[in-house]
């Protein structure tokens, strides 16, 4: 197994001082898969004070010392070196009540979550793999270390992490591990909401439709608003899928942009409270978009999502039924109102929504390349979308004798004419119009 020079230098320093030292966990897993590890964690038989002594000529980070971790600052970043340890008594299902330093690497690996993460490697000592992680990795199996229920009671975030590992590395969850994930899912209620959100943000960009269907019970455990969507018959000739299956297709159908994935996941949660059936038995969901936006806002607030992501996802959900058409004027107005990024995201969401009905009607999708073509034209034309894009500004209007609120009114009136394509965005044309229509623009509505 290849290790970069700055890592082998740390391992060698510990070994020369008489301590066992290994690279451990995710970096070993990724290397065995032929991936380049993003970071390297080391573990050692040295106690924290002994690690400090070994690296006394280096700058150290000691914030995690009481838990056995000493950070060594190298030319390639901080390397965290943790003393072999065991843990116990997880009363909050997240943090150990006590930590005990141990001399044996196998005892340290026994406290870890999954066998594929419970491997260590030393250039001097070889692999330490007491729980068969290498074999499980070769067989594409995700298996908890030891008793799975105990592992998830210790730290219930491991349930979502397990889903992420399975999706990212193409692993199948072993039966006992899966049953424990389901039976202990309620313990995730004890987790800090921001930790849940963080883990979901790592998972959502990775999933495809089948992943979401497989791990739906875990998603529903942390976002209960999704539960009613499971198996829900929409009673509509336009939808062949149950509601959650439709949502799963939509999520997989949008780009791996985090805001879009959240919007797709929550875009139809307003359908359940707005569901009605007419005299023919056909289902309707009038007003489900604004209702869904309201519910999604509550979900994302509860999960302590960043404000910018929450507001943008909620906006996309609220407007996802605002059908975009290949009409230049309509698209210009949408761009003026929402901006380029939002219109592009809305287009992706609507396309995924339309293509995820399961009814196989490709004609419905023909509009999207047409819309994108017009958007490309507008972008090439540097289309005038806001008053800031006008060829005149407030100073130009003041030179005409227009003052106060009338400046804003006039600029808005000019923008309206340009948007309607009745006036070119040219300085002289705009000034001539403002001068000729000054009294009309400034007149109160209805002459009052």
Short mmCIF file of C-alpha atoms in Angstrom, two decimals:
data_model
loop_
_atom_site.label_atom_id
_atom_site.label_comp_id
_atom_site.label_asym_id
_atom_site.label_seq_id
_atom_site.Cartn_x
_atom_site.Cartn_y
_atom_site.Cartn_z
CA UNK A 1 0.00 0.00 0.00
CA UNK A 2 1.42 3.36 -1.03
CA UNK A 3 1.71 6.09 1.60
CA UNK A 4 2.91 9.64 0.90
CA UNK A 5 6.30 10.68 2.25
CA UNK A 6 4.99 12.95 5.01
CA UNK A 7 2.89 10.07 6.39
CA UNK A 8 5.68 7.52 6.28
CA UNK A 9 7.92 10.09 8.02
CA UNK A 10 5.47 10.28 10.93
CA UNK A 11 5.15 6.49 11.13
CA UNK A 12 8.92 6.04 10.98
CA UNK A 13 9.46 8.58 13.76
CA UNK A 14 7.10 6.66 16.08
CA UNK A 15 8.58 3.28 15.14
CA UNK A 16 12.15 4.52 15.75
CA UNK A 17 11.04 5.63 19.22
CA UNK A 18 9.83 2.09 19.94
CA UNK A 19 6.08 2.51 19.32
CA UNK A 20 3.78 0.65 16.94
CA UNK A 21 2.22 3.01 14.39
CA UNK A 22 -0.32 2.49 11.59
CA UNK A 23 -2.33 4.36 9.00
CA UNK A 24 -5.93 3.50 9.87
CA UNK A 25 -9.53 3.63 8.72
CA UNK A 26 -10.76 5.35 5.59
CA UNK A 27 -7.36 5.92 4.03
CA UNK A 28 -6.66 2.17 4.09
CA UNK A 29 -10.11 1.38 2.69
CA UNK A 30 -9.73 3.89 -0.15
CA UNK A 31 -6.21 2.77 -1.02
CA UNK A 32 -7.36 -0.85 -1.27
CA UNK A 33 -10.08 0.31 -3.66
CA UNK A 34 -7.51 2.04 -5.83
CA UNK A 35 -8.71 5.50 -4.78
CA UNK A 36 -6.55 8.38 -3.60
CA UNK A 37 -7.29 9.01 0.09
CA UNK A 38 -8.40 12.54 0.93
CA UNK A 39 -6.62 12.44 4.28
CA UNK A 40 -4.69 10.06 6.49
CA UNK A 41 -5.34 9.19 10.13
CA UNK A 42 -2.63 7.48 12.14
CA UNK A 43 -2.85 5.46 15.33
CA UNK A 44 -0.11 4.38 17.69
CA UNK A 45 0.70 2.57 20.89
CA UNK A 46 2.36 5.77 22.14
CA UNK A 47 0.45 7.68 24.80
CA UNK A 48 -0.36 11.30 23.91
CA UNK A 49 2.51 12.62 26.03
CA UNK A 50 4.88 10.18 24.32
CA UNK A 51 3.65 11.28 20.88
CA UNK A 52 4.31 14.88 21.93
CA UNK A 53 7.85 13.93 22.88
CA UNK A 54 8.49 12.12 19.60
CA UNK A 55 7.44 15.22 17.65
CA UNK A 56 8.76 17.83 20.07
CA UNK A 57 10.56 19.63 17.24
CA UNK A 58 7.26 20.07 15.33
CA UNK A 59 4.38 22.44 15.84
CA UNK A 60 1.57 20.48 17.54
CA UNK A 61 -2.20 20.78 17.79
CA UNK A 62 -3.34 19.51 21.20
CA UNK A 63 -7.08 20.26 21.17
CA UNK A 64 -7.91 16.53 21.08
CA UNK A 65 -5.24 15.39 23.52
CA UNK A 66 -7.65 14.29 26.26
CA UNK A 67 -9.16 11.82 23.77
CA UNK A 68 -5.71 10.64 22.72
CA UNK A 69 -5.20 12.72 19.56
CA UNK A 70 -2.14 14.83 18.86
CA UNK A 71 -2.01 16.83 15.65
CA UNK A 72 1.41 17.12 14.03
CA UNK A 73 1.83 20.04 11.63
CA UNK A 74 3.73 18.92 8.51
CA UNK A 75 4.49 20.62 5.22
CA UNK A 76 1.42 18.84 3.78
CA UNK A 77 -0.98 19.69 6.58
CA UNK A 78 -1.92 18.47 10.05
CA UNK A 79 -1.57 14.74 10.64
CA UNK A 80 -3.75 13.45 13.48
CA UNK A 81 -2.11 10.70 15.52
CA UNK A 82 -4.33 8.93 18.07
CA UNK A 83 -3.34 6.51 20.79
CA UNK A 84 -4.86 3.02 20.53
CA UNK A 85 -8.01 3.21 22.62
CA UNK A 86 -11.27 1.57 23.53
CA UNK A 87 -14.50 3.31 24.51
CA UNK A 88 -17.76 2.65 26.31
CA UNK A 89 -21.02 3.82 27.87
CA UNK A 90 -22.55 5.84 25.03
CA UNK A 91 -25.48 7.32 26.96
CA UNK A 92 -26.26 9.98 24.32
CA UNK A 93 -25.87 7.56 21.38
CA UNK A 94 -23.09 9.75 20.07
CA UNK A 95 -20.17 10.31 22.51
CA UNK A 96 -18.41 7.72 24.69
CA UNK A 97 -18.74 8.16 28.44
CA UNK A 98 -15.15 7.05 28.84
CA UNK A 99 -12.01 6.46 26.80
CA UNK A 100 -9.30 4.00 27.80
CA UNK A 101 -5.89 3.79 26.14
CA UNK A 102 -4.83 0.28 25.17
CA UNK A 103 -1.58 -1.20 23.81
CA UNK A 104 -3.10 -3.42 21.08
CA UNK A 105 -4.14 -2.30 17.59
CA UNK A 106 -6.84 -4.99 17.46
CA UNK A 107 -8.57 -3.55 20.53
CA UNK A 108 -8.56 -0.16 18.86
CA UNK A 109 -10.06 -1.52 15.64
CA UNK A 110 -12.80 -3.28 17.61
CA UNK A 111 -14.40 0.06 18.52
CA UNK A 112 -14.83 1.14 14.90
CA UNK A 113 -18.08 1.13 12.92
CA UNK A 114 -17.76 -1.14 9.88
CA UNK A 115 -15.26 -3.82 8.96
CA UNK A 116 -14.17 -1.94 5.84
CA UNK A 117 -13.17 0.95 8.11
CA UNK A 118 -11.55 -1.27 10.73
CA UNK A 119 -8.28 -1.92 8.94
CA UNK A 120 -4.82 -0.52 9.57
CA UNK A 121 -1.55 -0.66 7.68
CA UNK A 122 2.07 -0.23 8.69
CA UNK A 123 4.99 -0.39 6.24
CA UNK A 124 6.90 -2.22 8.98
CA UNK A 125 4.13 -4.42 10.46
CA UNK A 126 1.84 -5.00 7.46
CA UNK A 127 -1.97 -5.09 7.59
CA UNK A 128 -4.05 -5.36 10.74
CA UNK A 129 -7.47 -6.66 9.73
CA UNK A 130 -8.97 -8.67 12.59
CA UNK A 131 -12.59 -8.41 11.37
CA UNK A 132 -12.18 -9.35 7.71
CA UNK A 133 -12.62 -5.88 6.26
CA UNK A 134 -10.45 -6.63 3.25
CA UNK A 135 -12.53 -9.67 2.34
CA UNK A 136 -15.77 -7.72 2.84
CA UNK A 137 -14.41 -4.96 0.61
CA UNK A 138 -13.56 -7.50 -2.10
CA UNK A 139 -17.04 -9.02 -1.79
CA UNK A 140 -18.74 -5.59 -1.74
CA UNK A 141 -20.25 -6.17 1.71
CA UNK A 142 -20.93 -3.56 4.39
CA UNK A 143 -20.84 -5.24 7.78
CA UNK A 144 -20.77 -3.74 11.26
CA UNK A 145 -17.86 -4.60 13.52
CA UNK A 146 -19.03 -7.06 16.16
CA UNK A 147 -22.66 -6.77 17.28
CA UNK A 148 -24.37 -4.28 14.92
CA UNK A 149 -27.03 -3.12 17.40
CA UNK A 150 -24.28 -2.25 19.87
CA UNK A 151 -22.40 -0.30 17.20
CA UNK A 152 -25.48 1.79 16.37
CA UNK A 153 -26.47 2.32 19.98
CA UNK A 154 -22.97 3.68 20.56
CA UNK A 155 -23.34 6.22 17.77
CA UNK A 156 -26.59 6.33 15.82
CA UNK A 157 -25.09 8.61 13.17
CA UNK A 158 -23.35 5.45 11.98
CA UNK A 159 -26.71 4.41 10.50
CA UNK A 160 -26.67 7.24 7.95
CA UNK A 161 -22.93 6.89 7.49
CA UNK A 162 -23.51 3.24 6.65
CA UNK A 163 -25.98 4.22 3.96
CA UNK A 164 -23.44 6.67 2.55
CA UNK A 165 -20.63 4.11 2.53
CA UNK A 166 -22.87 1.56 0.82
CA UNK A 167 -23.88 4.03 -1.89
CA UNK A 168 -20.45 5.54 -2.44
CA UNK A 169 -18.57 2.26 -2.67
CA UNK A 170 -21.29 0.08 -4.19
CA UNK A 171 -21.61 -2.15 -1.10
CA UNK A 172 -24.54 -4.33 -0.11
CA UNK A 173 -25.49 -4.08 3.55
CA UNK A 174 -25.19 -7.44 5.29
CA UNK A 175 -28.52 -8.69 6.68
CA UNK A 176 -27.84 -8.43 10.41
CA UNK A 177 -26.33 -4.98 9.92
CA UNK A 178 -29.37 -3.84 7.89
CA UNK A 179 -31.83 -5.16 10.46
CA UNK A 180 -29.94 -3.30 13.18
CA UNK A 181 -29.94 -0.10 11.13
CA UNK A 182 -33.72 -0.33 10.88
CA UNK A 183 -34.36 -1.32 14.48
CA UNK A 184 -32.09 1.38 15.90
CA UNK A 185 -33.11 4.16 13.48
CA UNK A 186 -35.22 5.82 16.18
CA UNK A 187 -32.02 6.60 18.09
CA UNK A 188 -31.18 9.19 15.44
CA UNK A 189 -33.76 11.40 17.17
CA UNK A 190 -31.06 11.94 19.82
CA UNK A 191 -28.56 13.37 17.35
CA UNK A 192 -27.88 17.06 16.88
CA UNK A 193 -29.89 18.11 13.84
CA UNK A 194 -26.92 19.78 12.17
CA UNK A 195 -25.03 16.47 12.28
CA UNK A 196 -27.93 14.76 10.54
CA UNK A 197 -28.08 17.52 7.94
CA UNK A 198 -24.34 17.29 7.34
CA UNK A 199 -24.53 13.54 6.77
CA UNK A 200 -27.53 13.87 4.44
CA UNK A 201 -25.63 16.49 2.45
CA UNK A 202 -22.86 13.96 1.92
CA UNK A 203 -25.36 11.29 0.88
CA UNK A 204 -27.73 13.16 -1.46
CA UNK A 205 -25.24 13.96 -4.24
CA UNK A 206 -24.26 10.26 -4.40
CA UNK A 207 -27.64 8.56 -4.72
CA UNK A 208 -29.49 7.19 -7.69
CA UNK A 209 -33.14 6.14 -7.77
CA UNK A 210 -32.55 2.65 -6.40
CA UNK A 211 -30.37 3.96 -3.58
CA UNK A 212 -33.20 6.23 -2.41
CA UNK A 213 -35.72 3.40 -2.57
CA UNK A 214 -33.38 1.09 -0.67
CA UNK A 215 -32.59 3.54 2.10
CA UNK A 216 -36.00 5.22 2.22
CA UNK A 217 -36.76 3.91 5.76
CA UNK A 218 -33.66 5.67 7.07
CA UNK A 219 -34.50 8.93 5.28
CA UNK A 220 -38.04 8.78 6.65
CA UNK A 221 -36.67 8.26 10.16
CA UNK A 222 -34.86 11.61 10.07
CA UNK A 223 -37.36 13.43 7.80
CA UNK A 224 -40.77 12.12 8.92
CA UNK A 225 -42.53 14.30 6.35
CA UNK A 226 -41.34 11.83 3.70
CA UNK A 227 -43.05 8.82 5.31
CA UNK A 228 -46.57 9.47 3.92
CA UNK A 229 -45.12 9.53 0.39
CA UNK A 230 -44.11 5.86 0.64
CA UNK A 231 -46.44 3.77 -1.51
CA UNK A 232 -48.90 6.67 -1.98
CA UNK A 233 -51.04 6.14 -5.10
CA UNK A 234 -51.48 9.49 -6.83
CA UNK A 235 -54.62 8.28 -8.67
CA UNK A 236 -53.53 10.12 -11.78
CA UNK A 237 -53.18 8.96 -15.39
CA UNK A 238 -50.09 11.18 -15.57
CA UNK A 239 -48.23 9.24 -12.85
CA UNK A 240 -47.35 5.55 -13.04
CA UNK A 241 -45.25 5.60 -9.87
CA UNK A 242 -46.21 5.94 -6.24
CA UNK A 243 -45.28 9.33 -4.84
CA UNK A 244 -41.98 8.41 -3.18
CA UNK A 245 -40.78 6.46 -6.23
CA UNK A 246 -41.53 9.53 -8.33
CA UNK A 247 -39.55 11.69 -5.90
CA UNK A 248 -36.64 9.22 -6.01
CA UNK A 249 -36.53 9.49 -9.81
CA UNK A 250 -36.64 13.29 -9.62
CA UNK A 251 -33.74 13.45 -7.16
CA UNK A 252 -31.65 11.19 -9.39
CA UNK A 253 -32.70 13.21 -12.43
CA UNK A 254 -31.32 16.59 -11.35
CA UNK A 255 -27.60 17.50 -11.35
CA UNK A 256 -25.60 16.70 -8.23
CA UNK A 257 -25.97 20.26 -6.96
CA UNK A 258 -26.80 20.13 -3.25
CA UNK A 259 -29.56 22.78 -3.35
CA UNK A 260 -31.21 21.08 -6.32
CA UNK A 261 -31.05 17.68 -4.65
CA UNK A 262 -32.72 19.03 -1.50
CA UNK A 263 -35.37 20.78 -3.59
CA UNK A 264 -36.02 17.58 -5.54
CA UNK A 265 -36.24 15.47 -2.38
CA UNK A 266 -38.81 17.77 -0.78
CA UNK A 267 -40.59 19.15 -3.86
CA UNK A 268 -43.75 17.06 -3.47
CA UNK A 269 -44.18 16.80 0.31
CA UNK A 270 -47.07 19.24 -0.03
CA UNK A 271 -49.06 16.74 -2.10
CA UNK A 272 -50.30 14.69 0.84
CA UNK A 273 -52.05 17.53 2.73
CA UNK A 274 -53.51 18.95 -0.51
CA UNK A 275 -54.73 15.65 -2.00
CA UNK A 276 -58.33 15.48 -3.22
CA UNK A 277 -60.21 13.21 -5.60
CA UNK A 278 -62.92 14.29 -8.02
CA UNK A 279 -66.14 12.45 -8.86
CA UNK A 280 -64.26 10.21 -11.30
CA UNK A 281 -61.75 9.19 -8.63
CA UNK A 282 -58.90 11.11 -10.20
CA UNK A 283 -56.41 12.64 -7.76
CA UNK A 284 -55.61 16.36 -7.59
CA UNK A 285 -53.05 18.33 -5.62
CA UNK A 286 -54.15 21.94 -5.96
CA UNK A 287 -51.77 24.29 -4.19
CA UNK A 288 -49.25 21.58 -3.37
CA UNK A 289 -46.26 23.69 -4.48
CA UNK A 290 -46.71 26.55 -1.96
CA UNK A 291 -47.74 24.07 0.72
CA UNK A 292 -44.65 22.00 -0.01
CA UNK A 293 -42.49 25.12 0.16
CA UNK A 294 -43.92 25.89 3.60
CA UNK A 295 -43.27 22.35 4.81
CA UNK A 296 -39.78 22.23 3.28
CA UNK A 297 -38.92 25.48 5.01
CA UNK A 298 -39.89 23.90 8.34
CA UNK A 299 -37.87 20.74 7.59
CA UNK A 300 -34.72 22.65 6.63
CA UNK A 301 -35.05 24.99 9.61
CA UNK A 302 -35.34 21.98 11.90
CA UNK A 303 -32.21 20.48 10.34
CA UNK A 304 -30.45 23.84 10.78
CA UNK A 305 -29.63 24.09 7.08
CA UNK A 306 -27.70 27.19 6.01
CA UNK A 307 -30.04 30.07 5.27
CA UNK A 308 -28.96 30.48 1.64
CA UNK A 309 -29.54 26.81 0.82
CA UNK A 310 -32.88 26.74 2.66
CA UNK A 311 -34.23 29.86 0.97
CA UNK A 312 -33.17 28.77 -2.51
CA UNK A 313 -34.55 25.23 -2.13
CA UNK A 314 -37.83 26.61 -0.79
CA UNK A 315 -38.06 29.05 -3.71
CA UNK A 316 -37.53 26.24 -6.22
CA UNK A 317 -40.20 24.11 -4.56
CA UNK A 318 -42.65 27.02 -4.44
CA UNK A 319 -42.16 27.75 -8.16
CA UNK A 320 -41.71 24.24 -9.54
CA UNK A 321 -45.20 24.30 -11.06
CA UNK A 322 -44.51 27.64 -12.81
CA UNK A 323 -44.15 26.16 -16.26
CA UNK A 324 -41.36 27.64 -18.31
CA UNK A 325 -42.07 27.84 -22.03
CA UNK A 326 -39.93 28.58 -25.10
CA UNK A 327 -41.22 32.14 -25.14
CA UNK A 328 -38.55 34.83 -25.18
CA UNK A 329 -40.64 37.42 -23.36
CA UNK A 330 -41.70 35.01 -20.62
CA UNK A 331 -38.15 33.79 -20.10
CA UNK A 332 -36.83 37.33 -20.01
CA UNK A 333 -39.37 38.17 -17.30
CA UNK A 334 -38.46 35.05 -15.32
CA UNK A 335 -34.79 35.95 -15.56
CA UNK A 336 -35.56 39.49 -14.45
CA UNK A 337 -37.53 38.22 -11.47
CA UNK A 338 -35.43 35.27 -10.35
CA UNK A 339 -31.99 35.56 -11.94
CA UNK A 340 -30.02 33.20 -14.16
CA UNK A 341 -29.09 30.61 -11.54
CA UNK A 342 -32.63 30.15 -10.26
CA UNK A 343 -34.12 29.85 -13.75
CA UNK A 344 -31.51 27.26 -14.72
CA UNK A 345 -32.16 25.29 -11.52
CA UNK A 346 -35.92 25.54 -12.01
CA UNK A 347 -35.52 24.22 -15.53
CA UNK A 348 -33.58 21.19 -14.28
CA UNK A 349 -36.15 20.51 -11.56
CA UNK A 350 -39.06 20.77 -13.97
CA UNK A 351 -37.37 18.55 -16.53
CA UNK A 352 -36.64 15.88 -13.91
CA UNK A 353 -40.19 16.20 -12.57
CA UNK A 354 -41.69 15.80 -16.05
CA UNK A 355 -39.47 12.87 -16.99
CA UNK A 356 -40.13 10.99 -13.73
CA UNK A 357 -43.80 10.21 -14.17
CA UNK A 358 -43.24 6.73 -15.57
CA UNK A 359 -45.78 7.24 -18.35
CA UNK A 360 -43.24 7.32 -21.18
CA UNK A 361 -44.32 10.47 -22.99
CA UNK A 362 -41.17 11.90 -24.61
CA UNK A 363 -43.14 14.68 -26.33
CA UNK A 364 -43.50 16.44 -22.98
CA UNK A 365 -39.72 16.79 -22.79
CA UNK A 366 -39.22 18.43 -26.20
CA UNK A 367 -39.77 21.87 -24.72
CA UNK A 368 -36.63 21.84 -22.56
CA UNK A 369 -33.94 22.01 -25.27
CA UNK A 370 -36.02 24.75 -26.91
CA UNK A 371 -36.04 26.76 -23.67
CA UNK A 372 -32.30 26.27 -23.22
CA UNK A 373 -31.70 27.47 -26.75
CA UNK A 374 -33.58 30.71 -26.05
CA UNK A 375 -31.77 31.19 -22.75
CA UNK A 376 -28.50 30.81 -24.63
CA UNK A 377 -29.62 33.51 -27.06
CA UNK A 378 -30.56 35.86 -24.24
CA UNK A 379 -27.21 35.29 -22.61
CA UNK A 380 -25.38 35.97 -25.88
CA UNK A 381 -27.37 39.16 -26.30
CA UNK A 382 -26.53 40.28 -22.76
CA UNK A 383 -30.28 40.75 -22.34
CA UNK A 384 -31.49 43.70 -20.29
CA UNK A 385 -33.13 42.14 -17.24
CA UNK A 386 -32.90 44.73 -14.47
CA UNK A 387 -32.75 48.54 -14.21
CA UNK A 388 -29.01 48.15 -13.70
CA UNK A 389 -28.81 46.74 -17.23
CA UNK A 390 -30.48 49.78 -18.80
CA UNK A 391 -28.38 52.05 -21.00
CA UNK A 392 -29.39 54.99 -18.78
CA UNK A 393 -29.26 55.56 -15.04
CA UNK A 394 -30.61 57.89 -12.39
CA UNK A 395 -28.07 60.60 -13.18
CA UNK A 396 -29.23 60.66 -16.80
CA UNK A 397 -32.83 61.13 -15.67
CA UNK A 398 -31.87 63.86 -13.22
CA UNK A 399 -30.33 65.73 -16.15
CA UNK A 400 -33.83 65.72 -17.67
CA UNK A 401 -35.20 67.28 -14.52
CA UNK A 402 -36.66 64.06 -13.10
CA UNK A 403 -36.19 63.82 -9.33
CA UNK A 404 -37.22 61.89 -6.21
CA UNK A 405 -39.48 58.84 -6.53
CA UNK A 406 -40.01 59.66 -10.17
CA UNK A 407 -36.49 58.40 -10.95
CA UNK A 408 -37.33 54.87 -9.82
CA UNK A 409 -40.74 54.99 -11.51
CA UNK A 410 -39.16 56.06 -14.78
CA UNK A 411 -36.44 53.43 -14.68
CA UNK A 412 -39.04 50.73 -14.03
CA UNK A 413 -41.19 52.04 -16.88
CA UNK A 414 -38.20 51.98 -19.23
CA UNK A 415 -37.32 48.43 -18.17
CA UNK A 416 -40.91 47.36 -18.83
CA UNK A 417 -40.74 48.75 -22.39
CA UNK A 418 -37.42 47.04 -23.04
CA UNK A 419 -38.70 43.74 -21.62
CA UNK A 420 -41.73 43.96 -23.92
CA UNK A 421 -39.41 44.62 -26.85
CA UNK A 422 -41.27 47.85 -27.66
CA UNK A 423 -38.19 49.92 -26.94
CA UNK A 424 -34.52 49.12 -27.65
CA UNK A 425 -32.04 49.32 -24.80
CA UNK A 426 -30.27 52.29 -26.37
CA UNK A 427 -29.42 55.45 -24.50
CA UNK A 428 -31.01 57.98 -26.83
CA UNK A 429 -34.18 55.95 -27.35
CA UNK A 430 -34.62 55.57 -23.60
CA UNK A 431 -34.05 59.26 -22.92
CA UNK A 432 -36.47 60.27 -25.69
CA UNK A 433 -39.13 57.96 -24.25
CA UNK A 434 -38.58 59.21 -20.70
CA UNK A 435 -38.86 62.82 -21.86
CA UNK A 436 -41.95 62.24 -24.01
CA UNK A 437 -43.82 60.15 -21.41
CA UNK A 438 -42.72 61.92 -18.28
CA UNK A 439 -46.19 62.99 -17.15
CA UNK A 440 -47.79 59.62 -17.90
CA UNK A 441 -45.10 57.69 -16.03
CA UNK A 442 -45.40 59.90 -12.96
CA UNK A 443 -49.22 60.02 -12.90
CA UNK A 444 -50.80 58.10 -9.99
CA UNK A 445 -52.80 54.97 -11.03
CA UNK A 446 -56.44 55.74 -12.03
CA UNK A 447 -55.61 59.44 -11.92
CA UNK A 448 -55.95 59.57 -8.10
#
